[in-house]
Amino acid sequence: MTNSTMDDIDLRILNCLLERADLPHKEIGQRVHLTGQAVGARVRKLQELGVIEGYTIRWNPDKIGLSVHAFVTVFMTSNHAHQTFQSFVQHKEQIVELHRVGGEGCYWMRVRVGTQAELTALLDELLQYGNYKVSLSIGQMK
Amino acid sequence: MTNSTMDDIDLRILNCLLERADLPHKEIGQRVHLTGQAVGARVRKLQELGVIEGYTIRWNPDKIGLSVHAFVTVFMTSNHAHQTFQSFVQHKEQIVELHRVGGEGCYWMRVRVGTQAELTALLDELLQYGNYKVSLSIGQMK
DNA sequence: TAAATTCCTTTCATTGTGAAAGTATACAGC
DNA sequence: GCTGTATACTTTCACAATGAAAGGAATTTA
Protein backbone atom coordinates (compact mmCIF):
# COMPACT_ATOMS: atom_id res chain seq x y z
CA MET A 1 0.00 0.00 0.00
CA THR A 2 1.42 3.30 -1.00
CA ASN A 3 -0.79 6.26 -0.59
CA SER A 4 -2.45 6.00 2.80
CA THR A 5 -4.76 8.93 2.18
CA MET A 6 -8.27 8.81 0.80
CA ASP A 7 -9.38 10.76 -2.22
CA ASP A 8 -12.77 11.81 -3.46
CA ILE A 9 -13.31 8.62 -5.44
CA ASP A 10 -12.74 6.54 -2.31
CA LEU A 11 -15.41 8.56 -0.54
CA ARG A 12 -17.87 8.00 -3.34
CA ILE A 13 -17.17 4.27 -3.30
CA LEU A 14 -17.68 4.31 0.47
CA ASN A 15 -21.05 5.99 0.01
CA CYS A 16 -22.09 3.48 -2.63
CA LEU A 17 -21.22 0.61 -0.31
CA LEU A 18 -23.00 2.17 2.65
CA GLU A 19 -26.12 2.36 0.56
CA ARG A 20 -25.81 -1.01 -1.15
CA ALA A 21 -22.84 -3.21 -0.33
CA ASP A 22 -24.10 -5.94 -2.66
CA LEU A 23 -23.61 -3.75 -5.71
CA PRO A 24 -21.11 -5.38 -8.10
CA HIS A 25 -17.78 -3.56 -8.31
CA LYS A 26 -18.40 -3.17 -12.01
CA GLU A 27 -21.52 -1.11 -11.38
CA ILE A 28 -19.83 1.04 -8.75
CA GLY A 29 -17.11 1.46 -11.33
CA GLN A 30 -19.56 2.89 -13.83
CA ARG A 31 -20.60 5.54 -11.31
CA VAL A 32 -17.03 6.60 -10.52
CA HIS A 33 -15.58 5.96 -14.00
CA LEU A 34 -13.36 3.02 -13.13
CA THR A 35 -13.26 -0.67 -14.01
CA GLY A 36 -14.59 -3.20 -11.56
CA GLN A 37 -11.05 -4.38 -10.82
CA ALA A 38 -9.90 -0.88 -9.92
CA VAL A 39 -12.84 -0.54 -7.56
CA GLY A 40 -11.96 -3.90 -6.03
CA ALA A 41 -8.41 -2.71 -5.40
CA ARG A 42 -9.62 0.48 -3.73
CA VAL A 43 -12.07 -1.40 -1.56
CA ARG A 44 -9.24 -3.68 -0.45
CA LYS A 45 -7.14 -0.61 0.32
CA LEU A 46 -9.95 0.87 2.42
CA GLN A 47 -10.20 -2.36 4.37
CA GLU A 48 -6.46 -2.37 5.06
CA LEU A 49 -6.69 1.24 6.21
CA GLY A 50 -9.44 0.22 8.61
CA VAL A 51 -11.98 2.58 7.08
CA ILE A 52 -14.09 -0.38 6.00
CA GLU A 53 -14.38 -2.82 8.88
CA GLY A 54 -16.57 -5.42 7.26
CA TYR A 55 -19.83 -6.28 5.55
CA THR A 56 -23.19 -6.55 7.30
CA ILE A 57 -26.88 -6.48 6.63
CA ARG A 58 -29.43 -3.82 7.40
CA TRP A 59 -32.39 -5.57 8.96
CA ASN A 60 -35.66 -5.06 10.76
CA PRO A 61 -35.73 -6.39 14.34
CA ASP A 62 -39.42 -5.53 14.47
CA LYS A 63 -40.11 -8.35 12.00
CA ILE A 64 -38.85 -10.98 14.40
CA GLY A 65 -40.81 -9.61 17.32
CA LEU A 66 -38.28 -7.19 18.77
CA SER A 67 -40.73 -4.32 18.81
CA VAL A 68 -39.42 -2.41 21.81
CA HIS A 69 -36.52 -0.11 21.03
CA ALA A 70 -35.16 1.81 24.01
CA PHE A 71 -32.35 4.23 24.73
CA VAL A 72 -31.03 3.97 28.26
CA THR A 73 -28.70 6.34 30.05
CA VAL A 74 -27.01 4.76 33.04
CA PHE A 75 -25.81 6.67 36.11
CA MET A 76 -23.39 4.50 38.05
CA THR A 77 -23.68 4.70 41.82
CA SER A 78 -20.34 3.08 42.58
CA ASN A 79 -16.94 3.72 41.08
CA HIS A 80 -15.97 0.10 41.48
CA ALA A 81 -18.74 -1.53 39.49
CA HIS A 82 -17.52 -0.66 36.00
CA GLN A 83 -15.84 -4.00 35.35
CA THR A 84 -18.78 -6.10 36.44
CA PHE A 85 -21.17 -3.75 34.68
CA GLN A 86 -19.37 -4.14 31.39
CA SER A 87 -19.26 -7.89 31.55
CA PHE A 88 -22.93 -7.89 32.52
CA VAL A 89 -23.68 -5.91 29.37
CA GLN A 90 -21.51 -8.08 27.14
CA HIS A 91 -23.53 -11.19 27.77
CA LYS A 92 -26.93 -9.50 27.55
CA GLU A 93 -27.93 -9.84 23.93
CA GLN A 94 -30.81 -7.38 24.40
CA ILE A 95 -28.23 -4.63 24.83
CA VAL A 96 -27.10 -4.11 21.27
CA GLU A 97 -24.93 -1.04 21.69
CA LEU A 98 -22.98 0.46 24.59
CA HIS A 99 -20.95 3.63 24.92
CA ARG A 100 -19.05 5.24 27.75
CA VAL A 101 -20.21 8.84 27.66
CA GLY A 102 -19.36 12.23 29.04
CA GLY A 103 -22.23 14.58 29.71
CA GLU A 104 -25.50 13.03 30.80
CA GLY A 105 -24.71 9.89 32.79
CA CYS A 106 -21.86 7.39 32.59
CA TYR A 107 -23.06 5.00 29.90
CA TRP A 108 -25.48 5.14 27.04
CA MET A 109 -27.03 1.98 25.65
CA ARG A 110 -29.47 0.84 23.00
CA VAL A 111 -31.84 -1.96 23.95
CA ARG A 112 -33.95 -4.18 21.71
CA VAL A 113 -36.56 -6.42 23.33
CA GLY A 114 -39.86 -8.00 22.47
CA THR A 115 -42.04 -6.74 25.30
CA GLN A 116 -42.32 -4.03 27.92
CA ALA A 117 -42.04 -6.74 30.54
CA GLU A 118 -38.69 -7.81 29.18
CA LEU A 119 -37.51 -4.21 29.31
CA THR A 120 -38.68 -3.89 32.89
CA ALA A 121 -36.81 -7.04 33.84
CA LEU A 122 -33.64 -5.71 32.28
CA LEU A 123 -33.98 -2.36 34.01
CA ASP A 124 -34.47 -4.14 37.32
CA GLU A 125 -31.18 -5.92 36.81
CA LEU A 126 -29.54 -2.62 35.95
CA LEU A 127 -30.37 -1.26 39.39
CA GLN A 128 -27.51 -3.22 40.93
CA TYR A 129 -25.13 -0.93 39.10
CA GLY A 130 -26.85 2.40 39.23
CA ASN A 131 -29.81 4.48 38.15
CA TYR A 132 -31.07 5.10 34.67
CA LYS A 133 -33.21 7.18 32.38
CA VAL A 134 -35.15 5.50 29.58
CA SER A 135 -36.51 6.81 26.30
CA LEU A 136 -38.50 4.67 23.92
CA SER A 137 -38.14 5.09 20.20
CA ILE A 138 -41.59 5.61 18.72
CA GLY A 139 -40.40 6.06 15.17
CA GLN A 140 -37.14 6.35 13.29
CA MET A 141 -36.91 9.21 10.80
CA LYS A 142 -33.33 8.70 9.72
CA MET B 1 -43.03 -18.09 -1.02
CA THR B 2 -44.99 -20.47 1.13
CA ASN B 3 -44.05 -20.51 4.74
CA SER B 4 -43.98 -16.94 5.96
CA THR B 5 -42.59 -17.85 9.34
CA MET B 6 -38.97 -17.99 10.36
CA ASP B 7 -37.35 -21.02 11.85
CA ASP B 8 -34.19 -21.53 13.84
CA ILE B 9 -32.03 -21.99 10.74
CA ASP B 10 -33.18 -18.63 9.39
CA LEU B 11 -32.11 -17.01 12.65
CA ARG B 12 -28.70 -18.60 12.47
CA ILE B 13 -28.27 -17.44 8.89
CA LEU B 14 -29.32 -13.96 9.98
CA ASN B 15 -26.68 -13.98 12.69
CA CYS B 16 -24.01 -15.15 10.26
CA LEU B 17 -24.87 -12.32 7.90
CA LEU B 18 -24.93 -9.73 10.67
CA GLU B 19 -21.43 -10.76 11.59
CA ARG B 20 -20.08 -11.19 8.07
CA ALA B 21 -22.37 -10.51 5.14
CA ASP B 22 -19.59 -11.26 2.66
CA LEU B 23 -19.44 -14.90 3.72
CA PRO B 24 -20.23 -17.15 0.75
CA HIS B 25 -23.55 -18.96 1.01
CA LYS B 26 -21.66 -22.19 0.73
CA GLU B 27 -19.77 -21.46 3.92
CA ILE B 28 -22.88 -20.38 5.78
CA GLY B 29 -24.38 -23.60 4.51
CA GLN B 30 -21.64 -25.62 6.16
CA ARG B 31 -22.47 -24.02 9.50
CA VAL B 32 -26.18 -24.71 9.26
CA HIS B 33 -25.92 -28.00 7.33
CA LEU B 34 -27.38 -26.83 4.02
CA THR B 35 -26.10 -26.35 0.51
CA GLY B 36 -25.19 -22.88 -0.67
CA GLN B 37 -28.23 -22.82 -2.94
CA ALA B 38 -30.59 -23.61 -0.07
CA VAL B 39 -29.03 -20.77 1.93
CA GLY B 40 -29.47 -18.47 -1.05
CA ALA B 41 -33.15 -19.35 -1.25
CA ARG B 42 -33.63 -18.66 2.46
CA VAL B 43 -31.82 -15.34 2.23
CA ARG B 44 -34.10 -14.34 -0.66
CA LYS B 45 -37.09 -15.35 1.44
CA LEU B 46 -35.87 -13.21 4.33
CA GLN B 47 -35.53 -10.26 1.99
CA GLU B 48 -39.05 -10.72 0.69
CA LEU B 49 -40.31 -10.90 4.25
CA GLY B 50 -38.59 -7.61 4.98
CA VAL B 51 -36.42 -9.07 7.72
CA ILE B 52 -33.31 -8.39 5.66
CA GLU B 53 -33.51 -4.88 4.25
CA GLY B 54 -30.22 -4.77 2.42
CA TYR B 55 -26.45 -5.07 2.55
CA THR B 56 -24.12 -2.44 4.03
CA ILE B 57 -20.64 -2.03 5.38
CA ARG B 58 -19.46 -1.55 8.94
CA TRP B 59 -16.99 1.33 8.88
CA ASN B 60 -14.98 3.67 11.06
CA PRO B 61 -15.93 7.35 10.73
CA ASP B 62 -12.99 8.19 12.99
CA LYS B 63 -10.62 7.18 10.18
CA ILE B 64 -11.90 9.88 7.90
CA GLY B 65 -11.71 12.57 10.54
CA LEU B 66 -15.18 12.29 12.07
CA SER B 67 -13.84 11.97 15.59
CA VAL B 68 -16.71 13.58 17.49
CA HIS B 69 -19.58 11.24 18.21
CA ALA B 70 -22.47 12.83 20.09
CA PHE B 71 -25.91 11.80 21.34
CA VAL B 72 -28.36 14.67 21.42
CA THR B 73 -31.76 14.74 23.06
CA VAL B 74 -33.97 17.51 21.71
CA PHE B 75 -36.75 19.18 23.68
CA MET B 76 -39.02 21.03 21.24
CA THR B 77 -40.28 24.36 22.45
CA SER B 78 -43.06 24.71 19.87
CA ASN B 79 -45.64 22.18 18.76
CA HIS B 80 -45.64 23.59 15.26
CA ALA B 81 -41.98 23.19 14.41
CA HIS B 82 -41.94 19.44 13.87
CA GLN B 83 -42.22 19.63 10.09
CA THR B 84 -39.46 22.18 9.65
CA PHE B 85 -37.33 20.42 12.23
CA GLN B 86 -37.55 17.13 10.41
CA SER B 87 -36.63 18.61 7.05
CA PHE B 88 -33.80 20.48 8.74
CA VAL B 89 -32.48 17.19 10.04
CA GLN B 90 -32.91 15.39 6.73
CA HIS B 91 -30.49 17.63 4.89
CA LYS B 92 -27.90 17.75 7.68
CA GLU B 93 -25.53 14.94 6.90
CA GLN B 94 -23.88 15.28 10.31
CA ILE B 95 -27.07 13.94 11.86
CA VAL B 96 -26.82 10.28 11.02
CA GLU B 97 -29.75 8.94 13.02
CA LEU B 98 -33.01 10.43 14.28
CA HIS B 99 -35.81 9.01 16.39
CA ARG B 100 -39.00 10.38 17.75
CA VAL B 101 -38.98 9.34 21.41
CA GLY B 102 -41.20 9.10 24.39
CA GLY B 103 -39.60 9.64 27.77
CA GLU B 104 -36.73 12.07 27.95
CA GLY B 105 -37.32 14.77 25.30
CA CYS B 106 -39.04 14.71 21.92
CA TYR B 107 -36.27 13.51 19.63
CA TRP B 108 -33.07 11.60 20.02
CA MET B 109 -30.29 11.96 17.47
CA ARG B 110 -26.81 10.69 16.77
CA VAL B 111 -24.32 13.21 15.45
CA ARG B 112 -20.97 12.62 13.74
CA VAL B 113 -18.68 15.58 13.16
CA GLY B 114 -14.99 16.32 12.85
CA THR B 115 -14.54 18.99 15.50
CA GLN B 116 -16.08 20.41 18.64
CA ALA B 117 -16.59 23.66 16.73
CA GLU B 118 -18.70 21.88 14.16
CA LEU B 119 -20.79 20.37 16.93
CA THR B 120 -21.25 23.78 18.53
CA ALA B 121 -22.38 25.23 15.22
CA LEU B 122 -24.93 22.46 14.79
CA LEU B 123 -26.24 22.89 18.33
CA ASP B 124 -26.60 26.62 17.71
CA GLU B 125 -28.79 25.88 14.73
CA LEU B 126 -30.80 23.46 16.83
CA LEU B 127 -31.80 26.26 19.18
CA GLN B 128 -34.36 27.53 16.70
CA TYR B 129 -36.38 24.40 17.35
CA GLY B 130 -35.85 23.81 21.02
CA ASN B 131 -33.43 22.94 23.76
CA TYR B 132 -31.14 19.96 23.98
CA LYS B 133 -28.95 17.79 26.13
CA VAL B 134 -25.69 16.45 24.73
CA SER B 135 -23.58 13.44 25.64
CA LEU B 136 -20.31 12.66 23.94
CA SER B 137 -19.29 9.09 23.28
CA ILE B 138 -15.84 8.55 24.72
CA GLY B 139 -15.62 4.89 23.80
CA GLN B 140 -17.84 2.21 22.33
CA MET B 141 -17.86 -1.10 24.20
CA LYS B 142 -20.45 -2.86 22.08
C1' DT C 1 -53.22 -44.71 -1.07
C1' DA C 2 -52.72 -40.98 -4.21
C1' DA C 3 -52.02 -36.17 -5.01
C1' DA C 4 -50.16 -32.02 -3.57
C1' DT C 5 -46.88 -29.36 -1.12
C1' DT C 6 -42.60 -28.08 0.82
C1' DC C 7 -37.91 -27.93 1.06
C1' DC C 8 -34.06 -29.73 -0.08
C1' DT C 9 -29.96 -31.37 -3.54
C1' DT C 10 -27.83 -31.70 -7.95
C1' DT C 11 -26.65 -29.79 -12.23
C1' DC C 12 -25.62 -26.10 -15.18
C1' DA C 13 -25.15 -21.40 -17.22
C1' DT C 14 -24.07 -16.82 -15.99
C1' DT C 15 -21.83 -13.38 -13.41
C1' DG C 16 -18.56 -11.47 -10.07
C1' DT C 17 -13.94 -11.48 -8.34
C1' DG C 18 -8.97 -11.29 -7.76
C1' DA C 19 -4.34 -12.22 -9.71
C1' DA C 20 -1.11 -11.15 -13.30
C1' DA C 21 0.64 -8.69 -17.00
C1' DG C 22 0.85 -4.65 -19.64
C1' DT C 23 0.27 0.61 -20.17
C1' DA C 24 0.18 5.54 -19.09
C1' DT C 25 1.47 9.23 -16.08
C1' DA C 26 4.03 11.65 -12.60
C1' DC C 27 8.19 12.48 -10.27
C1' DA C 28 13.06 12.07 -8.51
C1' DG C 29 17.96 12.02 -9.34
C1' DC C 30 21.86 12.33 -12.29
C1' DG D 1 16.66 16.45 -20.72
C1' DC D 2 16.80 11.74 -20.02
C1' DT D 3 16.28 7.54 -17.23
C1' DG D 4 14.60 4.82 -13.49
C1' DT D 5 10.97 4.16 -10.27
C1' DA D 6 6.48 4.33 -8.40
C1' DT D 7 1.58 4.62 -8.77
C1' DA D 8 -2.73 3.59 -10.46
C1' DC D 9 -5.07 2.24 -13.97
C1' DT D 10 -6.90 -1.35 -17.90
C1' DT D 11 -7.02 -5.76 -20.05
C1' DT D 12 -6.97 -10.59 -19.87
C1' DC D 13 -7.85 -14.79 -17.71
C1' DA D 14 -8.93 -18.45 -14.27
C1' DC D 15 -11.69 -19.46 -10.52
C1' DA D 16 -15.46 -18.95 -7.30
C1' DA D 17 -20.16 -17.50 -6.22
C1' DT D 18 -24.77 -17.18 -7.63
C1' DG D 19 -29.45 -18.20 -9.28
C1' DA D 20 -32.48 -20.97 -12.26
C1' DA D 21 -34.24 -25.46 -13.36
C1' DA D 22 -35.02 -30.18 -12.66
C1' DG D 23 -35.46 -34.01 -9.71
C1' DG D 24 -36.07 -36.39 -5.11
C1' DA D 25 -37.44 -37.16 -0.20
C1' DA D 26 -40.59 -36.27 3.45
C1' DT D 27 -44.88 -34.50 5.13
C1' DT D 28 -49.64 -33.11 4.71
C1' DT D 29 -54.44 -33.48 2.81
C1' DA D 30 -58.31 -35.72 0.88
Coordinates of C-alpha atoms (C1' of nucleotides) in Angstrom, one line a residue:
Chain A
M1 CA 0.0 0.0 0.0
T2 CA 1.4 3.3 -1.0
N3 CA -0.8 6.3 -0.6
S4 CA -2.4 6.0 2.8
T5 CA -4.8 8.9 2.2
M6 CA -8.3 8.8 0.8
D7 CA -9.4 10.8 -2.2
D8 CA -12.8 11.8 -3.5
I9 CA -13.3 8.6 -5.4
D10 CA -12.7 6.5 -2.3
L11 CA -15.4 8.6 -0.5
R12 CA -17.9 8.0 -3.3
I13 CA -17.2 4.3 -3.3
L14 CA -17.7 4.3 0.5
N15 CA -21.0 6.0 0.0
C16 CA -22.1 3.5 -2.6
L17 CA -21.2 0.6 -0.3
L18 CA -23.0 2.2 2.7
E19 CA -26.1 2.4 0.6
R20 CA -25.8 -1.0 -1.1
A21 CA -22.8 -3.2 -0.3
D22 CA -24.1 -5.9 -2.7
L23 CA -23.6 -3.7 -5.7
P24 CA -21.1 -5.4 -8.1
H25 CA -17.8 -3.6 -8.3
K26 CA -18.4 -3.2 -12.0
E27 CA -21.5 -1.1 -11.4
I28 CA -19.8 1.0 -8.7
G29 CA -17.1 1.5 -11.3
Q30 CA -19.6 2.9 -13.8
R31 CA -20.6 5.5 -11.3
V32 CA -17.0 6.6 -10.5
H33 CA -15.6 6.0 -14.0
L34 CA -13.4 3.0 -13.1
T35 CA -13.3 -0.7 -14.0
G36 CA -14.6 -3.2 -11.6
Q37 CA -11.1 -4.4 -10.8
A38 CA -9.9 -0.9 -9.9
V39 CA -12.8 -0.5 -7.6
G40 CA -12.0 -3.9 -6.0
A41 CA -8.4 -2.7 -5.4
R42 CA -9.6 0.5 -3.7
V43 CA -12.1 -1.4 -1.6
R44 CA -9.2 -3.7 -0.5
K45 CA -7.1 -0.6 0.3
L46 CA -10.0 0.9 2.4
Q47 CA -10.2 -2.4 4.4
E48 CA -6.5 -2.4 5.1
L49 CA -6.7 1.2 6.2
G50 CA -9.4 0.2 8.6
V51 CA -12.0 2.6 7.1
I52 CA -14.1 -0.4 6.0
E53 CA -14.4 -2.8 8.9
G54 CA -16.6 -5.4 7.3
Y55 CA -19.8 -6.3 5.6
T56 CA -23.2 -6.5 7.3
I57 CA -26.9 -6.5 6.6
R58 CA -29.4 -3.8 7.4
W59 CA -32.4 -5.6 9.0
N60 CA -35.7 -5.1 10.8
P61 CA -35.7 -6.4 14.3
D62 CA -39.4 -5.5 14.5
K63 CA -40.1 -8.3 12.0
I64 CA -38.9 -11.0 14.4
G65 CA -40.8 -9.6 17.3
L66 CA -38.3 -7.2 18.8
S67 CA -40.7 -4.3 18.8
V68 CA -39.4 -2.4 21.8
H69 CA -36.5 -0.1 21.0
A70 CA -35.2 1.8 24.0
F71 CA -32.3 4.2 24.7
V72 CA -31.0 4.0 28.3
T73 CA -28.7 6.3 30.0
V74 CA -27.0 4.8 33.0
F75 CA -25.8 6.7 36.1
M76 CA -23.4 4.5 38.0
T77 CA -23.7 4.7 41.8
S78 CA -20.3 3.1 42.6
N79 CA -16.9 3.7 41.1
H80 CA -16.0 0.1 41.5
A81 CA -18.7 -1.5 39.5
H82 CA -17.5 -0.7 36.0
Q83 CA -15.8 -4.0 35.4
T84 CA -18.8 -6.1 36.4
F85 CA -21.2 -3.8 34.7
Q86 CA -19.4 -4.1 31.4
S87 CA -19.3 -7.9 31.5
F88 CA -22.9 -7.9 32.5
V89 CA -23.7 -5.9 29.4
Q90 CA -21.5 -8.1 27.1
H91 CA -23.5 -11.2 27.8
K92 CA -26.9 -9.5 27.5
E93 CA -27.9 -9.8 23.9
Q94 CA -30.8 -7.4 24.4
I95 CA -28.2 -4.6 24.8
V96 CA -27.1 -4.1 21.3
E97 CA -24.9 -1.0 21.7
L98 CA -23.0 0.5 24.6
H99 CA -21.0 3.6 24.9
R100 CA -19.1 5.2 27.8
V101 CA -20.2 8.8 27.7
G102 CA -19.4 12.2 29.0
G103 CA -22.2 14.6 29.7
E104 CA -25.5 13.0 30.8
G105 CA -24.7 9.9 32.8
C106 CA -21.9 7.4 32.6
Y107 CA -23.1 5.0 29.9
W108 CA -25.5 5.1 27.0
M109 CA -27.0 2.0 25.7
R110 CA -29.5 0.8 23.0
V111 CA -31.8 -2.0 24.0
R112 CA -34.0 -4.2 21.7
V113 CA -36.6 -6.4 23.3
G114 CA -39.9 -8.0 22.5
T115 CA -42.0 -6.7 25.3
Q116 CA -42.3 -4.0 27.9
A117 CA -42.0 -6.7 30.5
E118 CA -38.7 -7.8 29.2
L119 CA -37.5 -4.2 29.3
T120 CA -38.7 -3.9 32.9
A121 CA -36.8 -7.0 33.8
L122 CA -33.6 -5.7 32.3
L123 CA -34.0 -2.4 34.0
D124 CA -34.5 -4.1 37.3
E125 CA -31.2 -5.9 36.8
L126 CA -29.5 -2.6 35.9
L127 CA -30.4 -1.3 39.4
Q128 CA -27.5 -3.2 40.9
Y129 CA -25.1 -0.9 39.1
G130 CA -26.9 2.4 39.2
N131 CA -29.8 4.5 38.2
Y132 CA -31.1 5.1 34.7
K133 CA -33.2 7.2 32.4
V134 CA -35.1 5.5 29.6
S135 CA -36.5 6.8 26.3
L136 CA -38.5 4.7 23.9
S137 CA -38.1 5.1 20.2
I138 CA -41.6 5.6 18.7
G139 CA -40.4 6.1 15.2
Q140 CA -37.1 6.3 13.3
M141 CA -36.9 9.2 10.8
K142 CA -33.3 8.7 9.7
Chain B
M1 CA -43.0 -18.1 -1.0
T2 CA -45.0 -20.5 1.1
N3 CA -44.1 -20.5 4.7
S4 CA -44.0 -16.9 6.0
T5 CA -42.6 -17.8 9.3
M6 CA -39.0 -18.0 10.4
D7 CA -37.3 -21.0 11.8
D8 CA -34.2 -21.5 13.8
I9 CA -32.0 -22.0 10.7
D10 CA -33.2 -18.6 9.4
L11 CA -32.1 -17.0 12.6
R12 CA -28.7 -18.6 12.5
I13 CA -28.3 -17.4 8.9
L14 CA -29.3 -14.0 10.0
N15 CA -26.7 -14.0 12.7
C16 CA -24.0 -15.1 10.3
L17 CA -24.9 -12.3 7.9
L18 CA -24.9 -9.7 10.7
E19 CA -21.4 -10.8 11.6
R20 CA -20.1 -11.2 8.1
A21 CA -22.4 -10.5 5.1
D22 CA -19.6 -11.3 2.7
L23 CA -19.4 -14.9 3.7
P24 CA -20.2 -17.2 0.7
H25 CA -23.5 -19.0 1.0
K26 CA -21.7 -22.2 0.7
E27 CA -19.8 -21.5 3.9
I28 CA -22.9 -20.4 5.8
G29 CA -24.4 -23.6 4.5
Q30 CA -21.6 -25.6 6.2
R31 CA -22.5 -24.0 9.5
V32 CA -26.2 -24.7 9.3
H33 CA -25.9 -28.0 7.3
L34 CA -27.4 -26.8 4.0
T35 CA -26.1 -26.3 0.5
G36 CA -25.2 -22.9 -0.7
Q37 CA -28.2 -22.8 -2.9
A38 CA -30.6 -23.6 -0.1
V39 CA -29.0 -20.8 1.9
G40 CA -29.5 -18.5 -1.0
A41 CA -33.1 -19.3 -1.2
R42 CA -33.6 -18.7 2.5
V43 CA -31.8 -15.3 2.2
R44 CA -34.1 -14.3 -0.7
K45 CA -37.1 -15.4 1.4
L46 CA -35.9 -13.2 4.3
Q47 CA -35.5 -10.3 2.0
E48 CA -39.1 -10.7 0.7
L49 CA -40.3 -10.9 4.2
G50 CA -38.6 -7.6 5.0
V51 CA -36.4 -9.1 7.7
I52 CA -33.3 -8.4 5.7
E53 CA -33.5 -4.9 4.2
G54 CA -30.2 -4.8 2.4
Y55 CA -26.5 -5.1 2.5
T56 CA -24.1 -2.4 4.0
I57 CA -20.6 -2.0 5.4
R58 CA -19.5 -1.5 8.9
W59 CA -17.0 1.3 8.9
N60 CA -15.0 3.7 11.1
P61 CA -15.9 7.4 10.7
D62 CA -13.0 8.2 13.0
K63 CA -10.6 7.2 10.2
I64 CA -11.9 9.9 7.9
G65 CA -11.7 12.6 10.5
L66 CA -15.2 12.3 12.1
S67 CA -13.8 12.0 15.6
V68 CA -16.7 13.6 17.5
H69 CA -19.6 11.2 18.2
A70 CA -22.5 12.8 20.1
F71 CA -25.9 11.8 21.3
V72 CA -28.4 14.7 21.4
T73 CA -31.8 14.7 23.1
V74 CA -34.0 17.5 21.7
F75 CA -36.7 19.2 23.7
M76 CA -39.0 21.0 21.2
T77 CA -40.3 24.4 22.4
S78 CA -43.1 24.7 19.9
N79 CA -45.6 22.2 18.8
H80 CA -45.6 23.6 15.3
A81 CA -42.0 23.2 14.4
H82 CA -41.9 19.4 13.9
Q83 CA -42.2 19.6 10.1
T84 CA -39.5 22.2 9.7
F85 CA -37.3 20.4 12.2
Q86 CA -37.6 17.1 10.4
S87 CA -36.6 18.6 7.0
F88 CA -33.8 20.5 8.7
V89 CA -32.5 17.2 10.0
Q90 CA -32.9 15.4 6.7
H91 CA -30.5 17.6 4.9
K92 CA -27.9 17.8 7.7
E93 CA -25.5 14.9 6.9
Q94 CA -23.9 15.3 10.3
I95 CA -27.1 13.9 11.9
V96 CA -26.8 10.3 11.0
E97 CA -29.7 8.9 13.0
L98 CA -33.0 10.4 14.3
H99 CA -35.8 9.0 16.4
R100 CA -39.0 10.4 17.8
V101 CA -39.0 9.3 21.4
G102 CA -41.2 9.1 24.4
G103 CA -39.6 9.6 27.8
E104 CA -36.7 12.1 27.9
G105 CA -37.3 14.8 25.3
C106 CA -39.0 14.7 21.9
Y107 CA -36.3 13.5 19.6
W108 CA -33.1 11.6 20.0
M109 CA -30.3 12.0 17.5
R110 CA -26.8 10.7 16.8
V111 CA -24.3 13.2 15.4
R112 CA -21.0 12.6 13.7
V113 CA -18.7 15.6 13.2
G114 CA -15.0 16.3 12.8
T115 CA -14.5 19.0 15.5
Q116 CA -16.1 20.4 18.6
A117 CA -16.6 23.7 16.7
E118 CA -18.7 21.9 14.2
L119 CA -20.8 20.4 16.9
T120 CA -21.3 23.8 18.5
A121 CA -22.4 25.2 15.2
L122 CA -24.9 22.5 14.8
L123 CA -26.2 22.9 18.3
D124 CA -26.6 26.6 17.7
E125 CA -28.8 25.9 14.7
L126 CA -30.8 23.5 16.8
L127 CA -31.8 26.3 19.2
Q128 CA -34.4 27.5 16.7
Y129 CA -36.4 24.4 17.3
G130 CA -35.8 23.8 21.0
N131 CA -33.4 22.9 23.8
Y132 CA -31.1 20.0 24.0
K133 CA -28.9 17.8 26.1
V134 CA -25.7 16.4 24.7
S135 CA -23.6 13.4 25.6
L136 CA -20.3 12.7 23.9
S137 CA -19.3 9.1 23.3
I138 CA -15.8 8.6 24.7
G139 CA -15.6 4.9 23.8
Q140 CA -17.8 2.2 22.3
M141 CA -17.9 -1.1 24.2
K142 CA -20.4 -2.9 22.1
Chain C
dT1 C1' -53.2 -44.7 -1.1
dA2 C1' -52.7 -41.0 -4.2
dA3 C1' -52.0 -36.2 -5.0
dA4 C1' -50.2 -32.0 -3.6
dT5 C1' -46.9 -29.4 -1.1
dT6 C1' -42.6 -28.1 0.8
dC7 C1' -37.9 -27.9 1.1
dC8 C1' -34.1 -29.7 -0.1
dT9 C1' -30.0 -31.4 -3.5
dT10 C1' -27.8 -31.7 -7.9
dT11 C1' -26.6 -29.8 -12.2
dC12 C1' -25.6 -26.1 -15.2
dA13 C1' -25.2 -21.4 -17.2
dT14 C1' -24.1 -16.8 -16.0
dT15 C1' -21.8 -13.4 -13.4
dG16 C1' -18.6 -11.5 -10.1
dT17 C1' -13.9 -11.5 -8.3
dG18 C1' -9.0 -11.3 -7.8
dA19 C1' -4.3 -12.2 -9.7
dA20 C1' -1.1 -11.1 -13.3
dA21 C1' 0.6 -8.7 -17.0
dG22 C1' 0.8 -4.6 -19.6
dT23 C1' 0.3 0.6 -20.2
dA24 C1' 0.2 5.5 -19.1
dT25 C1' 1.5 9.2 -16.1
dA26 C1' 4.0 11.7 -12.6
dC27 C1' 8.2 12.5 -10.3
dA28 C1' 13.1 12.1 -8.5
dG29 C1' 18.0 12.0 -9.3
dC30 C1' 21.9 12.3 -12.3
Chain D
dG1 C1' 16.7 16.4 -20.7
dC2 C1' 16.8 11.7 -20.0
dT3 C1' 16.3 7.5 -17.2
dG4 C1' 14.6 4.8 -13.5
dT5 C1' 11.0 4.2 -10.3
dA6 C1' 6.5 4.3 -8.4
dT7 C1' 1.6 4.6 -8.8
dA8 C1' -2.7 3.6 -10.5
dC9 C1' -5.1 2.2 -14.0
dT10 C1' -6.9 -1.4 -17.9
dT11 C1' -7.0 -5.8 -20.1
dT12 C1' -7.0 -10.6 -19.9
dC13 C1' -7.8 -14.8 -17.7
dA14 C1' -8.9 -18.5 -14.3
dC15 C1' -11.7 -19.5 -10.5
dA16 C1' -15.5 -18.9 -7.3
dA17 C1' -20.2 -17.5 -6.2
dT18 C1' -24.8 -17.2 -7.6
dG19 C1' -29.4 -18.2 -9.3
dA20 C1' -32.5 -21.0 -12.3
dA21 C1' -34.2 -25.5 -13.4
dA22 C1' -35.0 -30.2 -12.7
dG23 C1' -35.5 -34.0 -9.7
dG24 C1' -36.1 -36.4 -5.1
dA25 C1' -37.4 -37.2 -0.2
dA26 C1' -40.6 -36.3 3.4
dT27 C1' -44.9 -34.5 5.1
dT28 C1' -49.6 -33.1 4.7
dT29 C1' -54.4 -33.5 2.8
dA30 C1' -58.3 -35.7 0.9

